[in-house]
Coordinates of C-alpha atoms and ligand atoms in Angstrom, one line a residue:
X1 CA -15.5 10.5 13.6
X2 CA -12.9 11.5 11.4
X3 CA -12.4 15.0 13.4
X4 CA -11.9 13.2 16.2
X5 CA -9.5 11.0 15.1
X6 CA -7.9 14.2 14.0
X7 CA -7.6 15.9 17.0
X8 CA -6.4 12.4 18.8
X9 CA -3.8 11.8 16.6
X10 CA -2.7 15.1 17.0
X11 CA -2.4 14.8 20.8
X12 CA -0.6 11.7 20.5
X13 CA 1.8 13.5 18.3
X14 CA 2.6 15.9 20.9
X15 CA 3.1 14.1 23.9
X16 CA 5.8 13.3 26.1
X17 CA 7.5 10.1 25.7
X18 CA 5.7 7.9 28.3
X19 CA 7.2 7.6 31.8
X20 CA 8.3 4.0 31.9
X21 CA 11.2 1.6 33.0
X22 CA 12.0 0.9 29.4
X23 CA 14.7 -1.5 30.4
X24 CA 13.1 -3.3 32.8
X25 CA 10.0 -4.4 30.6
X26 CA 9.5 -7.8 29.8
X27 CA 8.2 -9.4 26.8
X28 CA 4.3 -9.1 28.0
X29 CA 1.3 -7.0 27.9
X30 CA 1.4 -3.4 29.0
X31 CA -2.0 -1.2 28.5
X32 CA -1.4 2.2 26.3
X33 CA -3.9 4.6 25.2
X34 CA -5.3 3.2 22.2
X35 CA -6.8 0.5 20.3
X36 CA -7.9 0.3 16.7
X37 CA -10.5 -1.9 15.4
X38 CA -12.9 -2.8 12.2
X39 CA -15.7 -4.6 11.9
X40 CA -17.3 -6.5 8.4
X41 CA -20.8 -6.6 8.3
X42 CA -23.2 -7.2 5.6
X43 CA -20.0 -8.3 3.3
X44 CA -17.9 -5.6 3.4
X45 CA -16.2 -3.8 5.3
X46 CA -16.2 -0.5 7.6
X47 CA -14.6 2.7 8.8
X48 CA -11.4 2.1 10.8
X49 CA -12.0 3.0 14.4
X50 CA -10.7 4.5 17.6
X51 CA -10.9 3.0 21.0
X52 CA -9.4 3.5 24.4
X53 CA -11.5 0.2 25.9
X54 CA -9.8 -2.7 27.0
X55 CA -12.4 -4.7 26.2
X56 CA -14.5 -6.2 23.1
X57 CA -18.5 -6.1 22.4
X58 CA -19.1 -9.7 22.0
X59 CA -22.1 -12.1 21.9
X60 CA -21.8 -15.4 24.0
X61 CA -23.0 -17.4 20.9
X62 CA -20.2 -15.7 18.5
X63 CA -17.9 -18.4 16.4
X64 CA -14.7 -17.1 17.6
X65 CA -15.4 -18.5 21.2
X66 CA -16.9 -21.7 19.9
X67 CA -15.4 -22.9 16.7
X68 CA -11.9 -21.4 17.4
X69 CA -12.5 -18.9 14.2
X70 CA -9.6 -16.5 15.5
X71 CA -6.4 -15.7 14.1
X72 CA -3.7 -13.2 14.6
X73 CA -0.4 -11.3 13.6
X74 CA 2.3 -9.9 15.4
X75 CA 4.9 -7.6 14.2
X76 CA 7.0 -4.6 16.2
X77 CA 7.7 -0.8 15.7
X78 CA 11.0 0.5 16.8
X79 CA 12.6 3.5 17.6
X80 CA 15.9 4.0 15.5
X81 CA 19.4 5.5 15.6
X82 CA 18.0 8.5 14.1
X83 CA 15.1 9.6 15.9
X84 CA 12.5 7.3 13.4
X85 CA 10.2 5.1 13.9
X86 CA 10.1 1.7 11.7
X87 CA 8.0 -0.7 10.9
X88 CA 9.5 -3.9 9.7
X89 CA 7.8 -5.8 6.6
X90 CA 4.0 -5.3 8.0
X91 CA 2.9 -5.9 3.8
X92 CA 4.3 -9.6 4.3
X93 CA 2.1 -9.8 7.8
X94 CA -0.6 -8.0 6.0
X95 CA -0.6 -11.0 3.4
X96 CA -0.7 -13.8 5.6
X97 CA -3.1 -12.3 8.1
X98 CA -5.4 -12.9 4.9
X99 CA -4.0 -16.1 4.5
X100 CA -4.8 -17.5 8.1
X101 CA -7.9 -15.8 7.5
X102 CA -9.1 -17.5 4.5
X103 CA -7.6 -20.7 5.9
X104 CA -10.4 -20.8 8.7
X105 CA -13.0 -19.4 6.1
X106 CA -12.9 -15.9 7.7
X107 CA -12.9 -12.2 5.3
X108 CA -9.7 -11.5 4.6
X109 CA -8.6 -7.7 5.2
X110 CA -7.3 -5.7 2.7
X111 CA -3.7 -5.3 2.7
X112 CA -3.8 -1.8 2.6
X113 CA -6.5 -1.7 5.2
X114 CA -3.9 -3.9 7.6
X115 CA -1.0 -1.1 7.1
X116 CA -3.4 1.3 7.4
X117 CA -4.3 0.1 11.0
X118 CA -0.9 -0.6 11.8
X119 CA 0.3 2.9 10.9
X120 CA -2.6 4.7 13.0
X121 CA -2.3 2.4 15.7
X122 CA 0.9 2.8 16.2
X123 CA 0.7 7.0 15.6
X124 CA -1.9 7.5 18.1
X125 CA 0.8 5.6 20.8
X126 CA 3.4 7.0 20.2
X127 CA 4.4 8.1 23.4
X128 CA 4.9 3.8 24.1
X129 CA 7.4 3.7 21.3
X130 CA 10.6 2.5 23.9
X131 CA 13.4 4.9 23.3
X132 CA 16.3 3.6 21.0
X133 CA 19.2 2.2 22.9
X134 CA 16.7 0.5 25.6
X135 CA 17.0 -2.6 23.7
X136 CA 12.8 -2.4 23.4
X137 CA 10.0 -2.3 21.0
X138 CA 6.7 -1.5 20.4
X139 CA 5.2 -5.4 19.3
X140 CA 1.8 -4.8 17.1
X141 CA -0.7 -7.5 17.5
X142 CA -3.3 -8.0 15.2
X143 CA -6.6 -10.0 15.8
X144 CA -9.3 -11.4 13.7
X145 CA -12.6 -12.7 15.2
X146 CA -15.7 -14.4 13.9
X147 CA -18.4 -12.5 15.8
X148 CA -21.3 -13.5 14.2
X149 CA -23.8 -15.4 16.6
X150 CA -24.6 -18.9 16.0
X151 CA -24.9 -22.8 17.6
X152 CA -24.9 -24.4 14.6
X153 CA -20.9 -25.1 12.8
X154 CA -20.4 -22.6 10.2
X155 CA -18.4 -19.5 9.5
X156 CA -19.5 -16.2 10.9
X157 CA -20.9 -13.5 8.5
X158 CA -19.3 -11.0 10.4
X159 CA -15.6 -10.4 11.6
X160 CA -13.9 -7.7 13.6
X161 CA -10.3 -7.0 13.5
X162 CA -8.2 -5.5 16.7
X163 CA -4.7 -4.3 16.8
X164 CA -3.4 -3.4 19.8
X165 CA -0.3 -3.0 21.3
X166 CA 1.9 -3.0 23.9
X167 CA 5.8 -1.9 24.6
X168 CA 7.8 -5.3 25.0
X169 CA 11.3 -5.7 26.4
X170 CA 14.1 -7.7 24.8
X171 CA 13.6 -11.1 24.6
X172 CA 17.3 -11.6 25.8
X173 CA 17.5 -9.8 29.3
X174 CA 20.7 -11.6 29.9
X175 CA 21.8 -11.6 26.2
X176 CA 21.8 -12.8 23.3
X177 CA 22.6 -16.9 25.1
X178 CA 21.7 -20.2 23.4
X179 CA 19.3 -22.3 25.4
X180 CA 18.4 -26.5 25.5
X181 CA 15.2 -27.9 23.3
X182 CA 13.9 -31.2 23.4
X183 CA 12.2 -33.3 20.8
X184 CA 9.2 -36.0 21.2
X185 CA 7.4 -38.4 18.6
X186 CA 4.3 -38.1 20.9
X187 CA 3.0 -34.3 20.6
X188 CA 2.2 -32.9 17.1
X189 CA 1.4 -29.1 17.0
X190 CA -0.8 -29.5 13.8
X191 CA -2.0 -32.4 11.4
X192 CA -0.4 -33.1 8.0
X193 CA -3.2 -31.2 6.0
X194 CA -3.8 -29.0 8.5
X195 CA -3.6 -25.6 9.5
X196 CA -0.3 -25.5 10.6
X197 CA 0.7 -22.8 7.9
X198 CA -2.0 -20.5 9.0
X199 CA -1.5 -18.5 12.4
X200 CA -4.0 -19.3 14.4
X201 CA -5.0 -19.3 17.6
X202 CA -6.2 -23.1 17.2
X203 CA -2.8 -24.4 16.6
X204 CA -1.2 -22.3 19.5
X205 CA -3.7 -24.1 22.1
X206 CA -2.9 -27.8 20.2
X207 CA 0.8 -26.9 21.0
X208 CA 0.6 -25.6 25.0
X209 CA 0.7 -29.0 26.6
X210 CA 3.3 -30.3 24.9
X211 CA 5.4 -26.6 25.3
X212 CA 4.8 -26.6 29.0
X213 CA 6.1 -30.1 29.2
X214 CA 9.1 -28.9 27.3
X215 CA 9.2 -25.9 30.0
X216 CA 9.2 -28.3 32.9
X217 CA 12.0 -30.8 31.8
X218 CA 13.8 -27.5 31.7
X219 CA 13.5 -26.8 27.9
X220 CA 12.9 -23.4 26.5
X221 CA 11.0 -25.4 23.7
X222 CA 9.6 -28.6 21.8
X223 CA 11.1 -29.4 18.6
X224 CA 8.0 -31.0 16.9
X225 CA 8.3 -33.6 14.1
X226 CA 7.1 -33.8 11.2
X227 CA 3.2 -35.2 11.7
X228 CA 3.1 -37.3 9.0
X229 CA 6.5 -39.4 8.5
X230 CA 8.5 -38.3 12.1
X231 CA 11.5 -38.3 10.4
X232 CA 11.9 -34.8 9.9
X233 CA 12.2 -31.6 11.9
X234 CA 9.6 -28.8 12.0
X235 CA 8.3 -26.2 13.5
X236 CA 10.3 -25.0 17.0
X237 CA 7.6 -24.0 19.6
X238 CA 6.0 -21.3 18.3
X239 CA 8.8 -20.1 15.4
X240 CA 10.7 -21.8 12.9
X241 CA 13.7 -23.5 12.7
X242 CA 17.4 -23.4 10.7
X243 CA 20.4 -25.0 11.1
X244 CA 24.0 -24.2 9.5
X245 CA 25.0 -27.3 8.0
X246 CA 28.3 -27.0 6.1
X247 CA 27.9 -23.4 5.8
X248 CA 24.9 -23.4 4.4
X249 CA 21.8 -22.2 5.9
X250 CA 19.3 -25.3 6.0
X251 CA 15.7 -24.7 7.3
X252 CA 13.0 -27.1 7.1
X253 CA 10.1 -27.3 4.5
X254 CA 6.6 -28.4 5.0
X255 CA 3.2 -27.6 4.6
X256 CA 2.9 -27.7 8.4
X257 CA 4.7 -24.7 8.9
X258 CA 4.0 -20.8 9.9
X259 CA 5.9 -18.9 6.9
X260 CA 7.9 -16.7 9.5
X261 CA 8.6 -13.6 7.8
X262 CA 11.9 -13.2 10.1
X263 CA 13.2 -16.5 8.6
X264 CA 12.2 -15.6 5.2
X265 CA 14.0 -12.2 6.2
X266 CA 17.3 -14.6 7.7
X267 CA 17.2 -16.5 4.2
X268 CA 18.0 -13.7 2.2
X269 CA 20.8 -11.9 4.7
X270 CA 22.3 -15.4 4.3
X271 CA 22.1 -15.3 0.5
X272 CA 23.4 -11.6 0.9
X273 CA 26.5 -13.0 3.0
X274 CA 27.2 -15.6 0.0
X275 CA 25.2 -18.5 1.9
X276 CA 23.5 -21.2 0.0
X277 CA 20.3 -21.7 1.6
X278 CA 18.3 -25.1 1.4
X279 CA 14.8 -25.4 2.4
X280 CA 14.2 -28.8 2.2
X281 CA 12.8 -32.3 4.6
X282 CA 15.5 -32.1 7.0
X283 CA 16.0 -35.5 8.9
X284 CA 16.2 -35.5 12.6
X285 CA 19.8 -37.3 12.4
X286 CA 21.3 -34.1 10.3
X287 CA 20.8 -32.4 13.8
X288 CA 24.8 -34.3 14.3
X289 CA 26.4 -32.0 11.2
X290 CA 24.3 -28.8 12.6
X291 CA 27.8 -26.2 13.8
X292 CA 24.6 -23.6 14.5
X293 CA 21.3 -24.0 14.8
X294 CA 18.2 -21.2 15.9
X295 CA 14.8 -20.8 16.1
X296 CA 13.3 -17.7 14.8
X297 CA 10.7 -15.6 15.1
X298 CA 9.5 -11.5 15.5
X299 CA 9.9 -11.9 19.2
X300 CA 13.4 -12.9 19.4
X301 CA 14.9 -12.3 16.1
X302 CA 17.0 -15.5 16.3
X303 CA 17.0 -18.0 19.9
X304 CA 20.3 -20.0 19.3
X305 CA 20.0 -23.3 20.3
X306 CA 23.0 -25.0 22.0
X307 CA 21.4 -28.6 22.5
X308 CA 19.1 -31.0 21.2
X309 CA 17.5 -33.6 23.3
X310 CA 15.5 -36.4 22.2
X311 CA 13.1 -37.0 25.0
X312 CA 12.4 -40.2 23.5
X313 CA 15.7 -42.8 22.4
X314 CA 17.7 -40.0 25.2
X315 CA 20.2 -39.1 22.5
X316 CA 21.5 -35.7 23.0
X317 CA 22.8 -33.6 19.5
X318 CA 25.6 -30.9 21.0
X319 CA 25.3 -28.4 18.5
X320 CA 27.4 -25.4 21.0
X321 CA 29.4 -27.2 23.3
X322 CA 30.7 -24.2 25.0
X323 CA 27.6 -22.9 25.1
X324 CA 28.5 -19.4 23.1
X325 CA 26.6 -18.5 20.1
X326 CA 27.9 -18.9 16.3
X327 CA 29.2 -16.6 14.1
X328 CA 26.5 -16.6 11.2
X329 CA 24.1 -16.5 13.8
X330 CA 25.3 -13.8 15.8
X331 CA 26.1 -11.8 12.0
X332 CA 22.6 -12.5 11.0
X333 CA 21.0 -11.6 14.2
X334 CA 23.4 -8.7 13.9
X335 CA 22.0 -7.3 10.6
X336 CA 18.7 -7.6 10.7
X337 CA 18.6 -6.1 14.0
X338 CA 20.9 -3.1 12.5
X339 CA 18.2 -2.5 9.9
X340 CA 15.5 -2.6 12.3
X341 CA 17.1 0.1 14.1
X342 CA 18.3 1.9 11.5
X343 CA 21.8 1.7 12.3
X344 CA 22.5 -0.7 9.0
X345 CA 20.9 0.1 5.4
X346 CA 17.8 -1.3 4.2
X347 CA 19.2 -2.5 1.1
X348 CA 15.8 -4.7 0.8
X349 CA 13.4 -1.6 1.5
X350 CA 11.8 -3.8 4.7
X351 CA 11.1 -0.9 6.6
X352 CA 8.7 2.2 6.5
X353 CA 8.9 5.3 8.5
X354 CA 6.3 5.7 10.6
X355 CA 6.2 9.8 11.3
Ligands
PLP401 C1 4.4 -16.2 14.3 C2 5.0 -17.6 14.2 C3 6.3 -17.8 13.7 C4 7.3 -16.7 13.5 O1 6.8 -15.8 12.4 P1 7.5 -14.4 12.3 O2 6.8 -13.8 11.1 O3 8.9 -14.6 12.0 O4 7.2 -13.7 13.5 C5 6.7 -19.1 13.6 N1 6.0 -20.1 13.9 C6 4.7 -20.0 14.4 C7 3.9 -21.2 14.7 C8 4.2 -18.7 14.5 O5 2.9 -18.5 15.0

């Protein structure tokens, strides 16, 4: 096995950068060469492995399909200034993959096993790294499954773990624009002690009716509220939230919510640019002092938000009147873009080079 992982890798290393459309790719799935996957069985767990299937060995009675025992990661590889190839902060994605994991009573992965995976995955598809300057990246996502076969409600004994991943276009085909999101009392993504801090697939299906509602009002997304007061703001579809409030950069806090490692990332550019940042209960009414506000996430970096609407008293909270994007915003979306790309330095050490 090992040989032939070998003598894969070193045919991925060698090829020609893959004939596509790099700047007409959207942000979706597009099948490359490889997958990587591992499996735990009798409590530990076993060889990283090689795959060019699509498709997963899996019993009908496995948890995963049952009792919702699934979670995932997402992260992206890009192709720099210089040539390189970076991976942004996959430790931090590594660390709450085990988090999610343990939060739905799955085994957790070893860290080094995730960025091991990540680094081999992304090696032996090389050739689907988009080219720097197109604007695109190579998103990495990560899967965990309960595979174990049972009827009865209980954790699997046995897990498998697949990364895969596809090049994805920019989330912005027509720029970097601020968009309308609504807000409603009567959806909650995730209870108050529940797993809304863990990414799981679970709390993504609680969340698509109330999304698509958003979509079809003409939203880009729901602004849940917090589910246990609704006073406060939370989680923005699926990414987190901020708002500059007085020059400060104000996101929300709450047990309810993902720990996005972009907006951990956006904290401490902000702190770097002599920003105070509060992470606090923010109450919907502090929506009227926001002069910015975003939701962020791996996909998009940072989605500025021009408008608020409350889908329920019909108040509407003009945060960009003219519609044009602010200018902490823009310099934070700015410079931790630049480091992704390595055209700004990683001061922080949040990349690794992938060669
Ligand atoms: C993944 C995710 C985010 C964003 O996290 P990043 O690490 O910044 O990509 C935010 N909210 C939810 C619900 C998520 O699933």
């Amino acid at each position: 096995m090992e040989n032939r992982i070998d003598d894969i890798l070193a045919a991925a290393a060698a090829a020609e950068t893959a004939d596509m459309d790099w700047g007409s790719l959207v942000f979706g799935y597009y099948p490359t060469d490889y997958n990587v996957r591992c499996e735990y069985k009798d409590g530990k767990w076993g060889d990283i492995e090689v795959s060019d299937s699509v498709t997963l060995p899996l019993h009908m009675a496995a948890t995963c399909l049952h009792y919702g025992q699934e979670a995932f990661e997402g992260l992206k590889a890009f192709r720099g200034k210089d040539g390189k190839i970076r991976v942004f902060r996959m430790e931090k994605n590594a660390e709450r993959f085990r988090s999610s994991a343990e939060g739905i009573k799955m085994a957790p992965l070893p860290v080094e096993k995730f960025c091991e995976m990540v680094r081999l995955v992304v090696r032996l598809n090389k050739r689907f790294v988009p080219p720097y300057g197109s604007g695109a990246s190579l998103y990495i996502r990560p899967l965990e499954i309960g595979t174990t076969a049972a009827v009865g409600v209980k954790p699997a004994s046995e897990y498998m773990v697949v990364m895969f991943v596809s090049p994805v276009g920019p989330y912005f085909k027509t720029g970097f624009k601020p968009s309308k999101i609504c807000i409603s009392r009567n959806y909650d993504r995730v209870a108050p002690k529940g797993t809304g801090r863990f990414k799981i697939g679970g709390n993504y299906a609680a969340s698509l009716a109330s999304g698509e509602l958003a979509h079809e009002k003409g939203y880009s997304a729901m602004l849940y509220i917090d589910p246990k007061d609704k006073l406060y703001l939370d989680e923005c579809g699926p990414a987190n939230f901020f708002g500059i409030i007085d020059g400060k950069y104000v996101t929300p806090k709450s047990d309810s919510i993902l720990p996005s490692i972009t907006n951990l990332s956006l904290r401490q550019l902000a702190r770097d640019l002599g920003l105070e940042v509060e992470e606090r209960h923010i109450l919907v009414e502090e929506l009227k002092k926001m002069s910015e506000a975003g939701a962020c996430g791996t996909a998009a970096v940072i989605s500025p938000v021009s408008e608020v609407d409350d889908l329920d008293t019909g108040e509407q909270f003009v945060i960009s009147a003219d519609g044009t994007v602010g200018p902490i915003s823009q310099k934070l979306y700015d410079t931790l873009r630049g480091i992704q790309y390595g055209e700004v330095a990683d001061e922080h050490g949040w990349c690794e080079v992938i060669d």
